[in-house]
Short mmCIF file of C-alpha atoms in Angstrom, two decimals:
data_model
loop_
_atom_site.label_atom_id
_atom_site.label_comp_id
_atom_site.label_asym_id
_atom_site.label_seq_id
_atom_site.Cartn_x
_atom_site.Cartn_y
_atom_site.Cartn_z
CA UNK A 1 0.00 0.00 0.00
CA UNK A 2 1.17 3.45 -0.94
CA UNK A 3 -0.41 6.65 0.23
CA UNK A 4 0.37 9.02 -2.60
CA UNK A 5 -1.15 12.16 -1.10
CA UNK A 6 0.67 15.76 -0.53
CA UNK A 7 0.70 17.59 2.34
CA UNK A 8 -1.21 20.79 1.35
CA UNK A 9 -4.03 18.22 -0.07
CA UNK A 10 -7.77 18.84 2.25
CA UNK A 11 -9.88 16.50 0.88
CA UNK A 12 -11.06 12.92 2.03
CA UNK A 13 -8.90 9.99 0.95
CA UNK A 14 -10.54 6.33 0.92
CA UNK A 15 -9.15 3.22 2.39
CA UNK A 16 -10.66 0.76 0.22
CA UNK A 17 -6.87 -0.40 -1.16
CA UNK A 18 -5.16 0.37 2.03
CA UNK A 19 -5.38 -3.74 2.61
CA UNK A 20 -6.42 -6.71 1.01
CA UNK A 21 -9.69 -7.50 0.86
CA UNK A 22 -10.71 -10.19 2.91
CA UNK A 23 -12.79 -12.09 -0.16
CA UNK A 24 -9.50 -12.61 -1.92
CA UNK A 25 -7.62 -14.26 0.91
CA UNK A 26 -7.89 -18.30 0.45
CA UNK A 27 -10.76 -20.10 1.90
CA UNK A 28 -10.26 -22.27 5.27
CA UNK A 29 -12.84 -24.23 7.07
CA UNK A 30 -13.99 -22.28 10.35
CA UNK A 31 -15.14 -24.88 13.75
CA UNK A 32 -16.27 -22.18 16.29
CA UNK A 33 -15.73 -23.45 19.82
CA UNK A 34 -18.60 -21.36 22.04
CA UNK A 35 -21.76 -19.53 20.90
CA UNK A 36 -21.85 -16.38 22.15
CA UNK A 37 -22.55 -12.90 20.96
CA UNK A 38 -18.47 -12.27 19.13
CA UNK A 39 -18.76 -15.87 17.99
CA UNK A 40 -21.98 -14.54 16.17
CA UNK A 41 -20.68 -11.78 14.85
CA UNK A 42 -17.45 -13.67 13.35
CA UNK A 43 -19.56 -16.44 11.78
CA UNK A 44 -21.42 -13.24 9.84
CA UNK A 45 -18.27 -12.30 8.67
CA UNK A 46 -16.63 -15.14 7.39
CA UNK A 47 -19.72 -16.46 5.67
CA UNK A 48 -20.77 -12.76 4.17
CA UNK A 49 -17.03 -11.13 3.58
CA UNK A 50 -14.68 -13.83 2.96
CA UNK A 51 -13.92 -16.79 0.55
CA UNK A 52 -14.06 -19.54 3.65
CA UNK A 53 -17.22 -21.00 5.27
CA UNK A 54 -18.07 -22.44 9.01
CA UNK A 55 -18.40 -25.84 8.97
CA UNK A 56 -18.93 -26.51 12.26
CA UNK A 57 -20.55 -25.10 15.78
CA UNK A 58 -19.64 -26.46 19.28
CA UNK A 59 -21.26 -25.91 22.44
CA UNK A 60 -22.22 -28.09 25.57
CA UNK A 61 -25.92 -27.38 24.45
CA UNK A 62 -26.59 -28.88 21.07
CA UNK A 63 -29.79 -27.19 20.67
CA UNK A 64 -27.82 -23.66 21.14
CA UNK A 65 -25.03 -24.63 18.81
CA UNK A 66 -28.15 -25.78 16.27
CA UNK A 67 -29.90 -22.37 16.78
CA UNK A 68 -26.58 -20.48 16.28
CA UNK A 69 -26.03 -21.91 12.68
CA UNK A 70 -29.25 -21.47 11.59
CA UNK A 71 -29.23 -17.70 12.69
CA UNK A 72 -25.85 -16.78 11.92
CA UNK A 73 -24.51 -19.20 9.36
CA UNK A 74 -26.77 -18.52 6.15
CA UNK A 75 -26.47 -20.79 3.43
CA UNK A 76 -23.72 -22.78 5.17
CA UNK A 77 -26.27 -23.60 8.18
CA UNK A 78 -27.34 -26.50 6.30
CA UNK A 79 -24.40 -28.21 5.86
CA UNK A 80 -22.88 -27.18 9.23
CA UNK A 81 -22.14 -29.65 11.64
CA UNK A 82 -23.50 -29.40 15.29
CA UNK A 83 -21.23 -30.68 18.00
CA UNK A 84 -22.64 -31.20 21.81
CA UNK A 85 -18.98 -30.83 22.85
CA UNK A 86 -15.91 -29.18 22.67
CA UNK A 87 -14.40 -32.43 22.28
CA UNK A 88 -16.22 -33.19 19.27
CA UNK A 89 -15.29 -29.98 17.61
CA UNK A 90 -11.58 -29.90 17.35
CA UNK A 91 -11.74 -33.58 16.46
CA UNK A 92 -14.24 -33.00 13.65
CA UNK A 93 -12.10 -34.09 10.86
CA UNK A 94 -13.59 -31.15 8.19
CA UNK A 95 -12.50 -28.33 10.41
CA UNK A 96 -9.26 -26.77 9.65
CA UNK A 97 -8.67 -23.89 12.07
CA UNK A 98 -10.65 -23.50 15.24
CA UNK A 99 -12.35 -19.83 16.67
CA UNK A 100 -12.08 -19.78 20.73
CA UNK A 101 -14.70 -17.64 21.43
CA UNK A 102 -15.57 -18.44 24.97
CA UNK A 103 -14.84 -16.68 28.20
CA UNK A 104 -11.19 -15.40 28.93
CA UNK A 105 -11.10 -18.03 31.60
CA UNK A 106 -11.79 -20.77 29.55
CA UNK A 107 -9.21 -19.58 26.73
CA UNK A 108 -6.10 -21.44 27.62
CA UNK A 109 -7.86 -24.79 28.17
CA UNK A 110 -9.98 -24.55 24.85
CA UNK A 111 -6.98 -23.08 23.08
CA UNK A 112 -5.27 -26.21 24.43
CA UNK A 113 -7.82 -29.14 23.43
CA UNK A 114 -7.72 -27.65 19.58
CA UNK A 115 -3.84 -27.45 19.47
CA UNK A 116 -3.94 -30.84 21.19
CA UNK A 117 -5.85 -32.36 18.25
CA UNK A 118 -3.71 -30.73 15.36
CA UNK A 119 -5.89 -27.60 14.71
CA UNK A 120 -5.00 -24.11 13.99
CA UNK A 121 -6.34 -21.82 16.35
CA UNK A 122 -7.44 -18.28 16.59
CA UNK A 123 -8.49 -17.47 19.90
CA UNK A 124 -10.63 -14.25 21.11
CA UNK A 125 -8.31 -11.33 22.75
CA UNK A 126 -7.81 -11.19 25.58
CA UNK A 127 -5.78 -14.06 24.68
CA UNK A 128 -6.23 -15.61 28.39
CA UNK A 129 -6.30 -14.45 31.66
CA UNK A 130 -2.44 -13.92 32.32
CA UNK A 131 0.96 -14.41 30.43
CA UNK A 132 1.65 -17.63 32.28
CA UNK A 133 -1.60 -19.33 30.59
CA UNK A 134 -0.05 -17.58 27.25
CA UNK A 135 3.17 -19.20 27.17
CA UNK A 136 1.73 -22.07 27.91
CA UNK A 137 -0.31 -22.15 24.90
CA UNK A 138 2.06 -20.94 22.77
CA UNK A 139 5.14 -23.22 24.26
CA UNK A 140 1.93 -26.12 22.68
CA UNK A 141 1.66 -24.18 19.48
CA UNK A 142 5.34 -24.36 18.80
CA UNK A 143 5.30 -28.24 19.82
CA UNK A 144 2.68 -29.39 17.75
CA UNK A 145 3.77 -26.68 14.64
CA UNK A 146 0.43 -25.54 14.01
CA UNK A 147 -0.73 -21.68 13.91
CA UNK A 148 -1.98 -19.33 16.80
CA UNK A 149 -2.63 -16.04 16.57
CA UNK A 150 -4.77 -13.58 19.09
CA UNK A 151 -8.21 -12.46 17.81
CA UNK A 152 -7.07 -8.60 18.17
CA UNK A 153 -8.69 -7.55 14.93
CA UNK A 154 -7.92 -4.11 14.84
CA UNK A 155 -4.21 -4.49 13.64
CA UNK A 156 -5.47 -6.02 10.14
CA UNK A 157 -7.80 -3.16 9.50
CA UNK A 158 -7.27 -0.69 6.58
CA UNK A 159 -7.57 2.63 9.02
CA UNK A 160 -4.31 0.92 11.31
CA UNK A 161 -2.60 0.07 7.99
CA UNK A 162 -2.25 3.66 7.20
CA UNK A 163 -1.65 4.75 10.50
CA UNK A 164 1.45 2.83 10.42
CA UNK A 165 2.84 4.26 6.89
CA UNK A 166 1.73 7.73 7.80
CA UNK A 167 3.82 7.06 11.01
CA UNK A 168 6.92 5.19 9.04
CA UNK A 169 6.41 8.40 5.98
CA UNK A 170 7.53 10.90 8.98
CA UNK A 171 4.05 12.76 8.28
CA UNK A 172 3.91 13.59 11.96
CA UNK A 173 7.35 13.37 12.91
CA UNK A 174 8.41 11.55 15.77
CA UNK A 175 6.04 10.13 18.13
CA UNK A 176 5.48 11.25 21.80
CA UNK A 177 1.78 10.57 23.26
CA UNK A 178 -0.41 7.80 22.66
CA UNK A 179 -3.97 8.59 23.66
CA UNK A 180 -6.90 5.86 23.78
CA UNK A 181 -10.04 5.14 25.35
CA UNK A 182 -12.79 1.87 25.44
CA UNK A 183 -15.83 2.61 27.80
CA UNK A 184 -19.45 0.91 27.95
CA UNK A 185 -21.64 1.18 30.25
CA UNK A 186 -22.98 -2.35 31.59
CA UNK A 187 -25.72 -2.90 34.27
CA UNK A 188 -25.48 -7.09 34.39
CA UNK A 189 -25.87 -8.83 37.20
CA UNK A 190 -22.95 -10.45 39.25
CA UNK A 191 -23.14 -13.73 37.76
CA UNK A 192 -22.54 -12.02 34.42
CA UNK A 193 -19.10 -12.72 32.68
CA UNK A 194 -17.92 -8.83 32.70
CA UNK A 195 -18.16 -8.61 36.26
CA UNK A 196 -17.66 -12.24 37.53
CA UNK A 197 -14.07 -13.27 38.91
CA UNK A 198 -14.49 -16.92 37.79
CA UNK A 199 -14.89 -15.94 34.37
CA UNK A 200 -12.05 -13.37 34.26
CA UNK A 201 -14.27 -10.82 33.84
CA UNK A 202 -13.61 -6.75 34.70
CA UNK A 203 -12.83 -4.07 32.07
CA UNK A 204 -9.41 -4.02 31.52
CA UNK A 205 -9.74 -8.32 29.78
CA UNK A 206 -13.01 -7.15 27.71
CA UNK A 207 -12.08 -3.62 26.93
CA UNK A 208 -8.86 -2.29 28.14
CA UNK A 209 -7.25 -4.40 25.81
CA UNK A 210 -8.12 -2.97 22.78
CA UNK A 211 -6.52 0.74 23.60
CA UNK A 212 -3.11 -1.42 25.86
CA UNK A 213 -2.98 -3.35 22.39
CA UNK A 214 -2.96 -0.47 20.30
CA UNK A 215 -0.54 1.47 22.40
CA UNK A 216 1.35 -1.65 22.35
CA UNK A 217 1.02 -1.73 18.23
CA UNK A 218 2.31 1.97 18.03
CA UNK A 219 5.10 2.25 20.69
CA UNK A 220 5.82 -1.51 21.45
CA UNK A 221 5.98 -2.45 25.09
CA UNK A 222 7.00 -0.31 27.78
CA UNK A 223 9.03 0.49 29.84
CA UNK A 224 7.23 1.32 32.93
CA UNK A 225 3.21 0.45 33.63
CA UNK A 226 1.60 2.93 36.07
CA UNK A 227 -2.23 1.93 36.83
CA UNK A 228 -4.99 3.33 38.86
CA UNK A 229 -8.27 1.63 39.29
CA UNK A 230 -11.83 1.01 40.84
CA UNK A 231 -13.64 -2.51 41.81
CA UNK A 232 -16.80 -3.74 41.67
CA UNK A 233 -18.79 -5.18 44.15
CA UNK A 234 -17.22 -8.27 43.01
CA UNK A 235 -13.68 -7.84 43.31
CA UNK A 236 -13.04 -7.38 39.23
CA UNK A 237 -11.74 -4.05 37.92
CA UNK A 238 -14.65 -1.83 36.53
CA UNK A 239 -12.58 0.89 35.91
CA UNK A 240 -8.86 1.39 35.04
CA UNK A 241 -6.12 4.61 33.90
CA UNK A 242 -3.28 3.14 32.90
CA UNK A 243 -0.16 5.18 31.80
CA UNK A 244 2.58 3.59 29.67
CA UNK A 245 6.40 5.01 29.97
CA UNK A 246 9.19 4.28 27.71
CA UNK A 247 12.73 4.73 27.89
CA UNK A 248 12.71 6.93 24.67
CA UNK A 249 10.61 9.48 26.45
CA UNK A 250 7.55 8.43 24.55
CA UNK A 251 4.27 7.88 27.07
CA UNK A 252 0.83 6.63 26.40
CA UNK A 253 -2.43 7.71 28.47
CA UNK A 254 -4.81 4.66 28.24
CA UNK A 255 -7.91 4.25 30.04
CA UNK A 256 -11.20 1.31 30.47
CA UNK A 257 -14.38 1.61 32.22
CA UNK A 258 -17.46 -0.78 32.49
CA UNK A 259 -19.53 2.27 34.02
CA UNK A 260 -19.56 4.82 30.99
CA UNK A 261 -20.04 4.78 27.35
CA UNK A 262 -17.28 6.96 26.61
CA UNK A 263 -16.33 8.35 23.52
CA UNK A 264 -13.62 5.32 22.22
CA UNK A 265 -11.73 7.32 20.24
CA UNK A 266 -7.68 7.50 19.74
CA UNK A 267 -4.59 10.12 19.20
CA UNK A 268 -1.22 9.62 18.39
CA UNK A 269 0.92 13.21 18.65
CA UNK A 270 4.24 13.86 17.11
CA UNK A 271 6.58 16.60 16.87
CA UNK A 272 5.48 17.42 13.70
CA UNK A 273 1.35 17.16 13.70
CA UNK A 274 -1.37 14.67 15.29
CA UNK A 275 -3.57 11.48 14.26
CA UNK A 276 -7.43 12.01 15.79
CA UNK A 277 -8.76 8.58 15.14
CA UNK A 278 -12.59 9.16 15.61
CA UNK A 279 -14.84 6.22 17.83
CA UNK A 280 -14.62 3.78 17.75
CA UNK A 281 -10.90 3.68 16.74
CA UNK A 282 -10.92 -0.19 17.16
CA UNK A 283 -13.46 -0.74 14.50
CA UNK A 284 -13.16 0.07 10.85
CA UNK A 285 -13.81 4.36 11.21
CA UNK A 286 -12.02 7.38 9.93
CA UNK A 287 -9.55 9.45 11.10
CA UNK A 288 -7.60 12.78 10.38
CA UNK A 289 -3.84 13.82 9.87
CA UNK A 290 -3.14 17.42 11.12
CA UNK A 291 -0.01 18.82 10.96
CA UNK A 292 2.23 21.67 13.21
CA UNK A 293 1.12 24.35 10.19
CA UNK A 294 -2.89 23.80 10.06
CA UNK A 295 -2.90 21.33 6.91
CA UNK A 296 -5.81 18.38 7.51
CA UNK A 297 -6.19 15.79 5.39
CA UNK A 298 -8.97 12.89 6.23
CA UNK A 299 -9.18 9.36 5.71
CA UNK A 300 -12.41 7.01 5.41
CA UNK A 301 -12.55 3.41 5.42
CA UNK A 302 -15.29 1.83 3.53
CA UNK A 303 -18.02 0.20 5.94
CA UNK A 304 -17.33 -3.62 5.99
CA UNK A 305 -17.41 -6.30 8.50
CA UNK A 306 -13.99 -5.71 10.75
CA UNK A 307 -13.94 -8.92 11.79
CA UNK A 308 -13.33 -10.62 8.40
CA UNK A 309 -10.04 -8.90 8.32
CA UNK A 310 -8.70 -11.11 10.88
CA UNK A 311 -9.95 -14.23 9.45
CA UNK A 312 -8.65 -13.37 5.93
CA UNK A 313 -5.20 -13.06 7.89
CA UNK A 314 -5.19 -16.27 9.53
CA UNK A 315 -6.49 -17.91 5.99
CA UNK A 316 -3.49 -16.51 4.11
CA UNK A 317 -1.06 -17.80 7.09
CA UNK A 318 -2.61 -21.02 7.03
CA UNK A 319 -1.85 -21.32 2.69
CA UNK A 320 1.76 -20.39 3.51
CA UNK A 321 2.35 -22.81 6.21
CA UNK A 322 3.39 -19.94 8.87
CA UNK A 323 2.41 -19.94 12.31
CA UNK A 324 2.35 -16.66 13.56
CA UNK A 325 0.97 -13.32 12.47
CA UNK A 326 3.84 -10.39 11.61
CA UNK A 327 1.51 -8.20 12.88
CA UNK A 328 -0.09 -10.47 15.80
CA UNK A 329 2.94 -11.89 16.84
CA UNK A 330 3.35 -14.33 19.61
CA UNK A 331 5.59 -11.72 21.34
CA UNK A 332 3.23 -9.26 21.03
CA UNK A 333 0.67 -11.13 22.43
CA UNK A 334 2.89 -12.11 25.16
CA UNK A 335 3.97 -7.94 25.91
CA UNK A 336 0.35 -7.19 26.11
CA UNK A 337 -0.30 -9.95 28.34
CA UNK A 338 2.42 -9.03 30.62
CA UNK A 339 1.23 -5.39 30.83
CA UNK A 340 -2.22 -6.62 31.65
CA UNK A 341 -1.04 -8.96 34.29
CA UNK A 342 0.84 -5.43 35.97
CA UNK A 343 -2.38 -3.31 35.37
CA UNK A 344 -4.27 -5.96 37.21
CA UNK A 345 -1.38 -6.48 39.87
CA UNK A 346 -1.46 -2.63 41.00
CA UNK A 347 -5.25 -2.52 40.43
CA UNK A 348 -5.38 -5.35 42.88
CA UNK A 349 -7.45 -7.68 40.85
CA UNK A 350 -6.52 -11.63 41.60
CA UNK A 351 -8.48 -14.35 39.97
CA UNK A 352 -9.76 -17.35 41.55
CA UNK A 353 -6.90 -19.78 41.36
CA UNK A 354 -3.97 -17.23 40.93
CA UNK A 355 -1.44 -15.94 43.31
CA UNK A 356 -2.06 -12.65 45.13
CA UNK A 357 0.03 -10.72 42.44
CA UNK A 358 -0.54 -12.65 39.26
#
């Protein structure tokens, strides 16, 4: 991709080329482990916006895992295969790459089973519920030489893509502040997976890690991790500020809350002008470049399903044998579970089974 645009040019510039489109990446055959609301919305996109299909739904309710692929599968529903089990899934012998959709608790062990029977595996961000539970899967990964990658689908999308080469052109000189923001406001009950310790639930796992991951994507991981936060009744973190430092002087201001639907939306300031990413910047949006002597120019990305970006990646990896993601790395994934793990140490959020610390 080449952004051809110069600097006294005002008008709006389109996205549509900025990336591949997902219908041209290779097809793959999709088992989705869990039937939940981002399981629904991923099935949509595969089956609408890329070449591959779902061939298979698992849940520990058949009749759930039947409803799902009739709602959400269209004309593959038919052919799908309905598994009472998550056992049944990842040995399903059709299915070539396996979506862990369930709970951030349950990540590493599902994550797990479908590595343990050959499968590649994209599993939902967070990734788990700590680093350790992330090596782990990984250290698997690398054993059984089949691909991983995190289900952080903002870094495939055409408005990140270029972000980066505006960044890497110099448009906005060198980088100092990172600014990002993910609020909703939730009223759920306790037993409810955003606020309920044995599901790993709180803010920071469900929506803090979209602006930690992009900070992470722009300045790579820090140096220091400063964290402020508030608890629910529950003893999970319902709101977070986080602030990252880095030994280059660089800093980014990040911040989560399950009590406000806040205005999601993302800067990145340089010596030489600003990025205003409007809300929400983790979804396909637009987004202006303003430089130190007035000029704008703005940026639109086409309105598509963001989610098939992600699949379309992990298709593509899968055709050329790799197992990791350039731009999902297993590193990366690692740094941004380690600076969750610190967020939730000083925040004073432990989950059931963990040591007072992480």
């Amino acid at each position: 991709m080449t952004l051809s645009v110069e600097p006294s040019d005002t008008t709006t510039i389109s996205l549509t080329d900025a990336v591949p489109s997902p219908a041209d990446a290779p097809a793959v055959r999709w088992g989705i482990l869990g039937a939940g609301g981002i399981a629904a919305a991923f099935a949509r996109a595969v089956t609408q916006d890329t070449a591959s299909t779902v061939v298979a739904v698992g849940s520990r309710d058949e009749a759930k895992a039947r409803t799902f692929a009739d709602e959400h599968l269209g004309d593959d529903a038919a052919q799908a295969h309905v598994h009472d089990s998550y056992e049944a899934l990842v040995a399903d012998p059709d299915v070539d790459v396996v979506y862990v959709a369930t709970p951030h608790s349950h990540h590493r062990d599902h994550a797990l089973l479908a590595i343990g029977a050959g499968k590649h595996v994209l599993v939902e961000k967070a990734f788990t519920q700590s680093a350790a539970e992330a090596d782990e899967v990984l250290a698997a990964a690398k054993a059984q030489g089949v691909l991983v990658m995190e289900a952080m689908w903002t870094r495939f999308l055409p408005h990140v893509a270029a972000i980066h080469e505006i960044i890497a052109r110099g448009d906005i000189g060198r980088v100092v502040t990172v600014v990002a923001d993910h609020g909703q406001y939730f009223d759920v009950p306790p037993e409810h997976r955003l606020v309920n310790p044995e599901l790993a639930g709180g803010a920071l796992l469900d929506l803090g890690v979209y602006p930690v991951s992009f900070a992470h994507d722009i300045l790579g991981a820090p140096s220091s991790v400063t964290a402020v936060g508030q608890l629910t009744e529950t003893g999970v973190d319902g709101q977070v500020s986080i602030v990252f430092d880095y030994e280059s002087g660089q800093q980014a201001l990040l911040h989560t809350t399950l009590w406000s639907a806040t205005p999601t939306t993302a800067s990145i300031s340089g010596t030489e002008g600003r990025i205003e990413i409007d809300g929400a910047f983790y979804t396909p949006t637009t987004f202006r470049v303003t430089r130190r002597d007035g000029t704008t120019r703005s940026y639109s990305t086409p309105q598509v399903q963001g989610l098939a970006f992600e699949a379309a990646e992990v298709a593509r990896l899968v055709s050329e044998g790799k197992t990791e993601s350039d731009r999902m790395s297993w590193q990366g994934t690692l740094d941004v579970m380690n600076a969750l793990d610190e967020i939730r140490r000083q925040v004073g959020v432990v989950y059931p089974g963990e040591e007072r610390g992480v």
